[in-house]
PDB file of C-alpha atoms in Angstrom:
ATOM      1  CA  MET A 243     -37.157 -38.250-108.214  1.00 89.00           C
ATOM      2  CA  PRO A 244     -37.994 -41.258-106.020  1.00 96.00           C
ATOM      3  CA  SER A 245     -41.026 -43.310-107.014  1.00 98.00           C
ATOM      4  CA  HIS A 246     -44.093 -43.878-104.899  1.00 98.00           C
ATOM      5  CA  SER A 247     -42.843 -47.388-104.145  1.00 98.00           C
ATOM      6  CA  GLU A 248     -39.438 -46.147-103.054  1.00 98.00           C
ATOM      7  CA  MET A 249     -40.923 -43.546-100.724  1.00 98.00           C
ATOM      8  CA  GLU A 250     -43.409 -46.061 -99.347  1.00 98.00           C
ATOM      9  CA  ALA A 251     -40.563 -48.523 -98.741  1.00 98.00           C
ATOM     10  CA  ALA A 252     -38.682 -45.861 -96.788  1.00 98.00           C
ATOM     11  CA  VAL A 253     -41.707 -45.352 -94.529  1.00 98.00           C
ATOM     12  CA  HIS A 254     -42.024 -49.078 -93.947  1.00 98.00           C
ATOM     13  CA  ALA A 255     -38.300 -49.326 -93.175  1.00 98.00           C
ATOM     14  CA  TYR A 256     -38.691 -46.513 -90.663  1.00 98.00           C
ATOM     15  CA  VAL A 257     -41.530 -48.320 -88.887  1.00 98.00           C
ATOM     16  CA  ARG A 258     -39.509 -51.556 -88.947  1.00 97.00           C
ATOM     17  CA  GLY A 259     -36.486 -49.746 -87.542  1.00 97.00           C
ATOM     18  CA  PHE A 260     -38.535 -48.729 -84.525  1.00 96.00           C
ATOM     19  CA  ALA A 261     -40.014 -52.218 -84.180  1.00 95.00           C
ATOM     20  CA  THR A 262     -36.569 -53.823 -84.051  1.00 95.00           C
ATOM     21  CA  GLY A 263     -34.722 -51.018 -82.267  1.00 94.00           C
ATOM     22  CA  ASP A 264     -32.467 -50.583 -85.299  1.00 95.00           C
ATOM     23  CA  ALA A 265     -31.313 -46.968 -85.129  1.00 95.00           C
ATOM     24  CA  GLU A 266     -28.830 -47.492 -87.979  1.00 96.00           C
ATOM     25  CA  LEU A 267     -31.612 -48.548 -90.353  1.00 97.00           C
ATOM     26  CA  ILE A 268     -33.451 -45.334 -89.549  1.00 98.00           C
ATOM     27  CA  ILE A 269     -30.422 -43.054 -89.705  1.00 98.00           C
ATOM     28  CA  GLY A 270     -29.518 -44.514 -93.108  1.00 98.00           C
ATOM     29  CA  LEU A 271     -32.776 -43.238 -94.568  1.00 98.00           C
ATOM     30  CA  PHE A 272     -31.671 -39.621 -94.135  1.00 98.00           C
ATOM     31  CA  ALA A 273     -29.522 -37.399 -96.317  1.00 98.00           C
ATOM     32  CA  ASP A 274     -26.282 -36.080 -94.832  1.00 98.00           C
ATOM     33  CA  ASP A 275     -27.746 -32.576 -94.776  1.00 98.00           C
ATOM     34  CA  ALA A 276     -31.193 -33.583 -93.591  1.00 98.00           C
ATOM     35  CA  VAL A 277     -33.382 -31.288 -91.522  1.00 98.00           C
ATOM     36  CA  ILE A 278     -35.801 -32.626 -88.907  1.00 98.00           C
ATOM     37  CA  GLU A 279     -38.567 -30.568 -87.333  1.00 98.00           C
ATOM     38  CA  ASP A 280     -40.267 -32.785 -84.740  1.00 98.00           C
ATOM     39  CA  PRO A 281     -42.673 -31.353 -83.974  1.00 98.00           C
ATOM     40  CA  LEU A 282     -42.883 -28.469 -86.425  1.00 98.00           C
ATOM     41  CA  GLY A 283     -42.243 -25.252 -84.541  1.00 98.00           C
ATOM     42  CA  THR A 284     -39.375 -26.567 -82.427  1.00 98.00           C
ATOM     43  CA  PRO A 285     -35.762 -25.760 -83.354  1.00 98.00           C
ATOM     44  CA  PRO A 286     -34.788 -27.735 -86.480  1.00 98.00           C
ATOM     45  CA  MET A 287     -32.188 -30.477 -86.130  1.00 98.00           C
ATOM     46  CA  VAL A 288     -29.788 -30.065 -89.030  1.00 98.00           C
ATOM     47  CA  GLY A 289     -27.321 -32.526 -90.525  1.00 98.00           C
ATOM     48  CA  GLY A 290     -26.296 -36.123 -90.085  1.00 97.00           C
ATOM     49  CA  GLN A 291     -24.818 -35.683 -86.609  1.00 97.00           C
ATOM     50  CA  ALA A 292     -28.052 -34.171 -85.336  1.00 98.00           C
ATOM     51  CA  VAL A 293     -30.105 -36.930 -86.977  1.00 98.00           C
ATOM     52  CA  ARG A 294     -27.888 -39.578 -85.376  1.00 98.00           C
ATOM     53  CA  ALA A 295     -28.077 -37.930 -81.975  1.00 97.00           C
ATOM     54  CA  PHE A 296     -31.865 -37.652 -82.191  1.00 97.00           C
ATOM     55  CA  TYR A 297     -32.563 -41.292 -82.996  1.00 96.00           C
ATOM     56  CA  THR A 298     -29.830 -42.625 -80.737  1.00 95.00           C
ATOM     57  CA  ARG A 299     -31.435 -40.732 -77.858  1.00 93.00           C
ATOM     58  CA  ILE A 300     -34.918 -42.032 -78.698  1.00 92.00           C
ATOM     59  CA  MET A 301     -33.665 -45.614 -78.807  1.00 90.00           C
ATOM     60  CA  ALA A 302     -31.752 -45.159 -75.549  1.00 88.00           C
ATOM     61  CA  ASP A 303     -34.953 -43.894 -73.944  1.00 83.00           C
ATOM     62  CA  GLY A 304     -36.647 -47.201 -74.789  1.00 82.00           C
ATOM     63  CA  GLY A 305     -37.759 -46.360 -78.278  1.00 83.00           C
ATOM     64  CA  ALA A 306     -41.315 -46.313 -79.497  1.00 92.00           C
ATOM     65  CA  ARG A 307     -43.706 -48.522 -81.388  1.00 95.00           C
ATOM     66  CA  LEU A 308     -45.080 -46.935 -84.540  1.00 97.00           C
ATOM     67  CA  GLU A 309     -48.411 -47.997 -85.981  1.00 98.00           C
ATOM     68  CA  LEU A 310     -49.257 -46.813 -89.479  1.00 98.00           C
ATOM     69  CA  LEU A 311     -52.856 -45.618 -89.603  1.00 98.00           C
ATOM     70  CA  GLY A 312     -53.464 -45.519 -93.350  1.00 97.00           C
ATOM     71  CA  PRO A 313     -51.768 -45.549 -96.711  1.00 98.00           C
ATOM     72  CA  VAL A 314     -48.664 -43.542 -97.471  1.00 98.00           C
ATOM     73  CA  ARG A 315     -49.654 -40.590 -99.639  1.00 98.00           C
ATOM     74  CA  THR A 316     -47.078 -39.340-102.119  1.00 98.00           C
ATOM     75  CA  ALA A 317     -46.941 -36.255-104.337  1.00 98.00           C
ATOM     76  CA  ALA A 318     -43.959 -35.043-106.341  1.00 98.00           C
ATOM     77  CA  SER A 319     -40.952 -36.120-104.209  1.00 98.00           C
ATOM     78  CA  SER A 320     -42.747 -36.008-100.872  1.00 98.00           C
ATOM     79  CA  ALA A 321     -44.521 -38.557 -98.709  1.00 98.00           C
ATOM     80  CA  ALA A 322     -47.081 -37.987 -95.962  1.00 99.00           C
ATOM     81  CA  PHE A 323     -48.448 -40.612 -93.610  1.00 98.00           C
ATOM     82  CA  PRO A 324     -50.532 -40.853 -90.431  1.00 98.00           C
ATOM     83  CA  PHE A 325     -49.367 -42.939 -87.526  1.00 98.00           C
ATOM     84  CA  ALA A 326     -49.557 -43.377 -83.799  1.00 98.00           C
ATOM     85  CA  SER A 327     -46.427 -43.550 -81.706  1.00 97.00           C
ATOM     86  CA  PHE A 328     -46.645 -45.590 -78.512  1.00 97.00           C
ATOM     87  CA  LEU A 329     -43.978 -44.822 -75.959  1.00 94.00           C
ATOM     88  CA  THR A 330     -43.384 -44.512 -72.241  1.00 90.00           C
ATOM     89  CA  ARG A 331     -42.993 -40.999 -70.870  1.00 83.00           C
ATOM     90  CA  ASP A 332     -42.171 -40.589 -67.190  1.00 84.00           C
ATOM     91  CA  GLY A 333     -43.398 -44.122 -66.592  1.00 87.00           C
ATOM     92  CA  VAL A 334     -46.704 -43.552 -68.352  1.00 91.00           C
ATOM     93  CA  GLU A 335     -47.650 -45.417 -71.509  1.00 94.00           C
ATOM     94  CA  THR A 336     -48.523 -42.719 -73.999  1.00 96.00           C
ATOM     95  CA  ARG A 337     -49.978 -42.520 -77.490  1.00 97.00           C
ATOM     96  CA  ILE A 338     -49.138 -39.653 -79.804  1.00 97.00           C
ATOM     97  CA  ASP A 339     -51.074 -39.205 -83.045  1.00 98.00           C
ATOM     98  CA  VAL A 340     -48.695 -37.819 -85.653  1.00 98.00           C
ATOM     99  CA  ILE A 341     -48.541 -37.017 -89.341  1.00 98.00           C
ATOM    100  CA  ASP A 342     -45.062 -37.012 -90.841  1.00 98.00           C
ATOM    101  CA  VAL A 343     -44.237 -35.241 -94.089  1.00 99.00           C
ATOM    102  CA  TRP A 344     -40.956 -36.195 -95.709  1.00 99.00           C
ATOM    103  CA  ASP A 345     -39.343 -34.408 -98.642  1.00 98.00           C
ATOM    104  CA  PHE A 346     -36.883 -36.661-100.476  1.00 98.00           C
ATOM    105  CA  ASP A 347     -33.781 -35.691-102.398  1.00 98.00           C
ATOM    106  CA  GLU A 348     -32.762 -37.005-105.812  1.00 97.00           C
ATOM    107  CA  ALA A 349     -30.931 -39.932-104.215  1.00 97.00           C
ATOM    108  CA  GLY A 350     -34.087 -41.061-102.457  1.00 98.00           C
ATOM    109  CA  LYS A 351     -32.926 -39.976 -99.005  1.00 98.00           C
ATOM    110  CA  ILE A 352     -35.038 -37.931 -96.615  1.00 98.00           C
ATOM    111  CA  ALA A 353     -33.952 -34.319 -96.967  1.00 98.00           C
ATOM    112  CA  HIS A 354     -36.572 -32.737 -94.726  1.00 98.00           C
ATOM    113  CA  MET A 355     -38.909 -34.232 -92.155  1.00 98.00           C
ATOM    114  CA  ARG A 356     -41.724 -32.283 -90.595  1.00 98.00           C
ATOM    115  CA  ALA A 357     -43.716 -33.988 -87.838  1.00 98.00           C
ATOM    116  CA  TYR A 358     -47.160 -32.571 -87.107  1.00 98.00           C
ATOM    117  CA  TRP A 359     -48.364 -33.159 -83.566  1.00 98.00           C
ATOM    118  CA  GLY A 360     -49.021 -31.102 -80.480  1.00 98.00           C
ATOM    119  CA  PRO A 361     -50.135 -31.470 -76.865  1.00 97.00           C
ATOM    120  CA  GLU A 362     -53.730 -32.158 -77.955  1.00 98.00           C
ATOM    121  CA  ASN A 363     -52.497 -35.191 -79.914  1.00 98.00           C
ATOM    122  CA  VAL A 364     -50.975 -36.842 -76.828  1.00 97.00           C
ATOM    123  CA  THR A 365     -53.050 -39.366 -74.873  1.00 97.00           C
ATOM    124  CA  ASP A 366     -52.022 -41.138 -71.671  1.00 95.00           C
ATOM    125  CA  LEU A 367     -53.090 -44.788 -71.872  1.00 93.00           C
TER     126      LEU A 367
ATOM    127  CA  MET B1491     -51.405 -17.843 -83.828  1.00 89.00           C
ATOM    128  CA  PRO B1492     -54.603 -19.891 -84.105  1.00 96.00           C
ATOM    129  CA  SER B1493     -55.232 -22.458 -81.381  1.00 98.00           C
ATOM    130  CA  HIS B1494     -55.560 -26.188 -81.887  1.00 98.00           C
ATOM    131  CA  SER B1495     -59.329 -25.844 -81.464  1.00 98.00           C
ATOM    132  CA  GLU B1496     -59.555 -23.081 -84.062  1.00 98.00           C
ATOM    133  CA  MET B1497     -57.583 -25.056 -86.625  1.00 98.00           C
ATOM    134  CA  GLU B1498     -59.574 -28.197 -85.891  1.00 98.00           C
ATOM    135  CA  ALA B1499     -62.809 -26.231 -86.306  1.00 98.00           C
ATOM    136  CA  ALA B1500     -61.625 -25.016 -89.705  1.00 98.00           C
ATOM    137  CA  VAL B1501     -61.035 -28.612 -90.805  1.00 98.00           C
ATOM    138  CA  HIS B1502     -64.493 -29.635 -89.614  1.00 98.00           C
ATOM    139  CA  ALA B1503     -66.051 -26.659 -91.403  1.00 98.00           C
ATOM    140  CA  TYR B1504     -64.251 -27.700 -94.577  1.00 98.00           C
ATOM    141  CA  VAL B1505     -65.658 -31.235 -94.356  1.00 98.00           C
ATOM    142  CA  ARG B1506     -69.117 -29.814 -93.625  1.00 97.00           C
ATOM    143  CA  GLY B1507     -68.843 -27.457 -96.590  1.00 97.00           C
ATOM    144  CA  PHE B1508     -68.353 -30.435 -98.866  1.00 96.00           C
ATOM    145  CA  ALA B1509     -71.164 -32.378 -97.170  1.00 95.00           C
ATOM    146  CA  THR B1510     -73.619 -29.548 -97.771  1.00 95.00           C
ATOM    147  CA  GLY B1511     -72.258 -28.276-101.078  1.00 94.00           C
ATOM    148  CA  ASP B1512     -71.511 -24.924 -99.470  1.00 95.00           C
ATOM    149  CA  ALA B1513     -68.655 -23.484-101.533  1.00 95.00           C
ATOM    150  CA  GLU B1514     -68.885 -20.124 -99.733  1.00 96.00           C
ATOM    151  CA  LEU B1515     -68.231 -21.752 -96.363  1.00 97.00           C
ATOM    152  CA  ILE B1516     -65.090 -23.321 -97.778  1.00 98.00           C
ATOM    153  CA  ILE B1517     -63.864 -20.242 -99.633  1.00 98.00           C
ATOM    154  CA  GLY B1518     -64.314 -18.185 -96.456  1.00 98.00           C
ATOM    155  CA  LEU B1519     -61.730 -20.316 -94.670  1.00 98.00           C
ATOM    156  CA  PHE B1520     -58.948 -19.039 -96.934  1.00 98.00           C
ATOM    157  CA  ALA B1521     -56.850 -15.890 -96.758  1.00 98.00           C
ATOM    158  CA  ASP B1522     -57.105 -13.448 -99.655  1.00 98.00           C
ATOM    159  CA  ASP B1523     -53.555 -14.305-100.712  1.00 98.00           C
ATOM    160  CA  ALA B1524     -53.874 -18.042-100.114  1.00 98.00           C
ATOM    161  CA  VAL B1525     -51.863 -20.593-102.080  1.00 98.00           C
ATOM    162  CA  ILE B1526     -53.237 -24.042-102.907  1.00 98.00           C
ATOM    163  CA  GLU B1527     -51.109 -26.920-104.174  1.00 98.00           C
ATOM    164  CA  ASP B1528     -53.487 -29.838-104.839  1.00 98.00           C
ATOM    165  CA  PRO B1529     -51.759 -32.136-105.275  1.00 98.00           C
ATOM    166  CA  LEU B1530     -48.296 -30.889-104.368  1.00 98.00           C
ATOM    167  CA  GLY B1531     -46.226 -30.693-107.546  1.00 98.00           C
ATOM    168  CA  THR B1532     -48.948 -29.199-109.716  1.00 98.00           C
ATOM    169  CA  PRO B1533     -48.955 -25.456-110.499  1.00 98.00           C
ATOM    170  CA  PRO B1534     -49.952 -23.520-107.368  1.00 98.00           C
ATOM    171  CA  MET B1535     -53.285 -21.697-107.361  1.00 98.00           C
ATOM    172  CA  VAL B1536     -52.635 -18.256-105.907  1.00 98.00           C
ATOM    173  CA  GLY B1537     -55.057 -15.747-104.444  1.00 98.00           C
ATOM    174  CA  GLY B1538     -58.724 -15.458-103.651  1.00 97.00           C
ATOM    175  CA  GLN B1539     -59.922 -15.560-107.256  1.00 97.00           C
ATOM    176  CA  ALA B1540     -58.063 -18.806-107.878  1.00 98.00           C
ATOM    177  CA  VAL B1541     -59.379 -20.312-104.642  1.00 98.00           C
ATOM    178  CA  ARG B1542     -62.927 -19.350-105.591  1.00 98.00           C
ATOM    179  CA  ALA B1543     -62.552 -20.749-109.114  1.00 97.00           C
ATOM    180  CA  PHE B1544     -61.134 -24.012-107.768  1.00 97.00           C
ATOM    181  CA  TYR B1545     -63.933 -24.770-105.312  1.00 96.00           C
ATOM    182  CA  THR B1546     -66.668 -23.458-107.570  1.00 95.00           C
ATOM    183  CA  ARG B1547     -65.480 -25.861-110.245  1.00 93.00           C
ATOM    184  CA  ILE B1548     -65.355 -28.802-107.834  1.00 92.00           C
ATOM    185  CA  MET B1549     -68.886 -28.089-106.652  1.00 89.00           C
ATOM    186  CA  ALA B1550     -70.126 -27.696-110.223  1.00 88.00           C
ATOM    187  CA  ASP B1551     -68.614 -31.094-111.018  1.00 83.00           C
ATOM    188  CA  GLY B1552     -70.798 -32.680-108.355  1.00 82.00           C
ATOM    189  CA  GLY B1553     -68.536 -32.089-105.384  1.00 83.00           C
ATOM    190  CA  ALA B1554     -67.065 -34.751-103.189  1.00 92.00           C
ATOM    191  CA  ARG B1555     -67.730 -36.373 -99.849  1.00 95.00           C
ATOM    192  CA  LEU B1556     -64.852 -36.084 -97.408  1.00 97.00           C
ATOM    193  CA  GLU B1557     -64.352 -38.590 -94.623  1.00 98.00           C
ATOM    194  CA  LEU B1558     -61.873 -37.715 -91.885  1.00 98.00           C
ATOM    195  CA  LEU B1559     -59.715 -40.734 -91.082  1.00 98.00           C
ATOM    196  CA  GLY B1560     -58.194 -39.686 -87.803  1.00 97.00           C
ATOM    197  CA  PRO B1561     -57.589 -36.758 -85.512  1.00 98.00           C
ATOM    198  CA  VAL B1562     -56.425 -33.369 -86.755  1.00 98.00           C
ATOM    199  CA  ARG B1563     -52.778 -32.963 -85.848  1.00 98.00           C
ATOM    200  CA  THR B1564     -51.555 -29.435 -85.154  1.00 98.00           C
ATOM    201  CA  ALA B1565     -48.097 -27.983 -84.633  1.00 98.00           C
ATOM    202  CA  ALA B1566     -47.189 -24.291 -84.472  1.00 98.00           C
ATOM    203  CA  SER B1567     -49.744 -22.634 -86.806  1.00 98.00           C
ATOM    204  CA  SER B1568     -50.244 -25.651 -89.067  1.00 98.00           C
ATOM    205  CA  ALA B1569     -52.743 -28.480 -89.219  1.00 98.00           C
ATOM    206  CA  ALA B1570     -52.409 -31.873 -90.909  1.00 99.00           C
ATOM    207  CA  PHE B1571     -55.157 -34.440 -91.312  1.00 98.00           C
ATOM    208  CA  PRO B1572     -55.824 -37.681 -93.185  1.00 98.00           C
ATOM    209  CA  PHE B1573     -59.021 -38.137 -95.141  1.00 98.00           C
ATOM    210  CA  ALA B1574     -60.611 -39.946 -98.033  1.00 98.00           C
ATOM    211  CA  SER B1575     -62.378 -38.031-100.780  1.00 97.00           C
ATOM    212  CA  PHE B1576     -65.219 -39.850-102.529  1.00 97.00           C
ATOM    213  CA  LEU B1577     -66.166 -38.432-105.899  1.00 94.00           C
ATOM    214  CA  THR B1578     -67.299 -39.437-109.364  1.00 90.00           C
ATOM    215  CA  ARG B1579     -64.721 -39.215-112.140  1.00 83.00           C
ATOM    216  CA  ASP B1580     -65.830 -39.996-115.684  1.00 84.00           C
ATOM    217  CA  GLY B1581     -68.832 -41.812-114.281  1.00 87.00           C
ATOM    218  CA  VAL B1582     -66.765 -43.948-111.929  1.00 91.00           C
ATOM    219  CA  GLU B1583     -67.119 -43.682-108.159  1.00 94.00           C
ATOM    220  CA  THR B1584     -63.609 -43.058-106.910  1.00 96.00           C
ATOM    221  CA  ARG B1585     -61.842 -42.864-103.572  1.00 97.00           C
ATOM    222  CA  ILE B1586     -58.729 -40.759-103.102  1.00 97.00           C
ATOM    223  CA  ASP B1587     -56.680 -41.069 -99.923  1.00 98.00           C
ATOM    224  CA  VAL B1588     -55.251 -37.651 -99.112  1.00 98.00           C
ATOM    225  CA  ILE B1589     -53.340 -35.841 -96.396  1.00 98.00           C
ATOM    226  CA  ASP B1590     -53.841 -32.095 -96.308  1.00 98.00           C
ATOM    227  CA  VAL B1591     -51.403 -29.746 -94.606  1.00 99.00           C
ATOM    228  CA  TRP B1592     -52.663 -26.242 -93.929  1.00 99.00           C
ATOM    229  CA  ASP B1593     -50.545 -23.324 -92.759  1.00 98.00           C
ATOM    230  CA  PHE B1594     -52.658 -20.647 -91.089  1.00 98.00           C
ATOM    231  CA  ASP B1595     -52.048 -16.905 -90.926  1.00 98.00           C
ATOM    232  CA  GLU B1596     -52.371 -14.715 -87.843  1.00 97.00           C
ATOM    233  CA  ALA B1597     -56.066 -14.151 -88.573  1.00 97.00           C
ATOM    234  CA  GLY B1598     -56.749 -17.886 -88.508  1.00 98.00           C
ATOM    235  CA  LYS B1599     -57.272 -18.136 -92.261  1.00 98.00           C
ATOM    236  CA  ILE B1600     -55.627 -20.789 -94.430  1.00 98.00           C
ATOM    237  CA  ALA B1601     -52.581 -19.181 -96.034  1.00 98.00           C
ATOM    238  CA  HIS B1602     -51.153 -22.280 -97.704  1.00 98.00           C
ATOM    239  CA  MET B1603     -52.692 -25.650 -98.453  1.00 98.00           C
ATOM    240  CA  ARG B1604     -50.646 -28.595 -99.633  1.00 98.00           C
ATOM    241  CA  ALA B1605     -52.530 -31.763-100.572  1.00 98.00           C
ATOM    242  CA  TYR B1606     -50.504 -34.981-100.627  1.00 98.00           C
ATOM    243  CA  TRP B1607     -51.868 -37.631-102.951  1.00 98.00           C
ATOM    244  CA  GLY B1608     -50.882 -39.258-106.203  1.00 98.00           C
ATOM    245  CA  PRO B1609     -52.090 -41.835-108.713  1.00 97.00           C
ATOM    246  CA  GLU B1610     -51.305 -44.691-106.303  1.00 98.00           C
ATOM    247  CA  ASN B1611     -53.725 -43.152-103.787  1.00 98.00           C
ATOM    248  CA  VAL B1612     -56.673 -43.302-106.202  1.00 97.00           C
ATOM    249  CA  THR B1613     -58.994 -46.327-106.063  1.00 97.00           C
ATOM    250  CA  ASP B1614     -61.952 -47.002-108.353  1.00 95.00           C
ATOM    251  CA  LEU B1615     -64.841 -48.343-106.302  1.00 93.00           C
TER     252      LEU B1615
END
C-alpha cells in the first residue's frame, strides 16, 4: 500500500506535469489498467491507451494550469485533493473547481481516478 | 437524481448541524440503509442505527466545528467538498483536514459517505 508521502508526491507530480506540459510524466502515474471518470457520470476511460489519448488531447488543446487548494488527504490507499483548473475553452479563460479522488494499486500507480465537478463548478473569468 | 443545489444544501445543513449541536438534523440527511466510512479504510458503519450511534457519540464528545474550505463539487448524484474539522481530542484542540464524498440516493438522502483523511491530516493547535 502506498504511503501518504508517495500518494502526495504523485499529486504534486501531476500538477507539475500540467505546469510543464509533460504528458509523459502524467501518463506514467497511471496503472496499465487504470480507469478515469472525469467527471464522474461520464463514460469511463479504461486502460493505458485511453489514459494516453485523454492527456495527449488535453495537452494538444493547450493544457491547463492546476492550482492545489489545500492539503492532499489520504486514507487507506486513496488520495483526495481540491484544486482549480484554469484553461481556455472556446477562447474564454475558464476556472473549474474540482476534487479528484485517486485509488492507488499496490505498485503505487493510479488505478482509478474519479473527478468531481459539474457545470455549477465552472466559472468564466 | 438530486440537483446540485439540493446536494449543496445537504452539505450546508450538515455544517449547520455541527454548529448548533443538532444531531437530528444531521441524522435526517442519511438514508435508512446508509453506509459511512470515516475515514475510508475503517470498518463501514451500516444502517440508520449505526449512523445515529455515530453522530450521537460525536455530539456527546463535545462535537466539532466544521469549516468549509471551498465550493461543493457535484457530479452525477455525488458531492465532494473540502473542510476542516476543529475538535478537542484528549484535551488538545485539533484540526483535521478532510474531504468528504457523498453518494446520494434517488430521494436525495446520503446513501454512502466516504471521508478521506489520515494521521498526516491531523494537526494539534
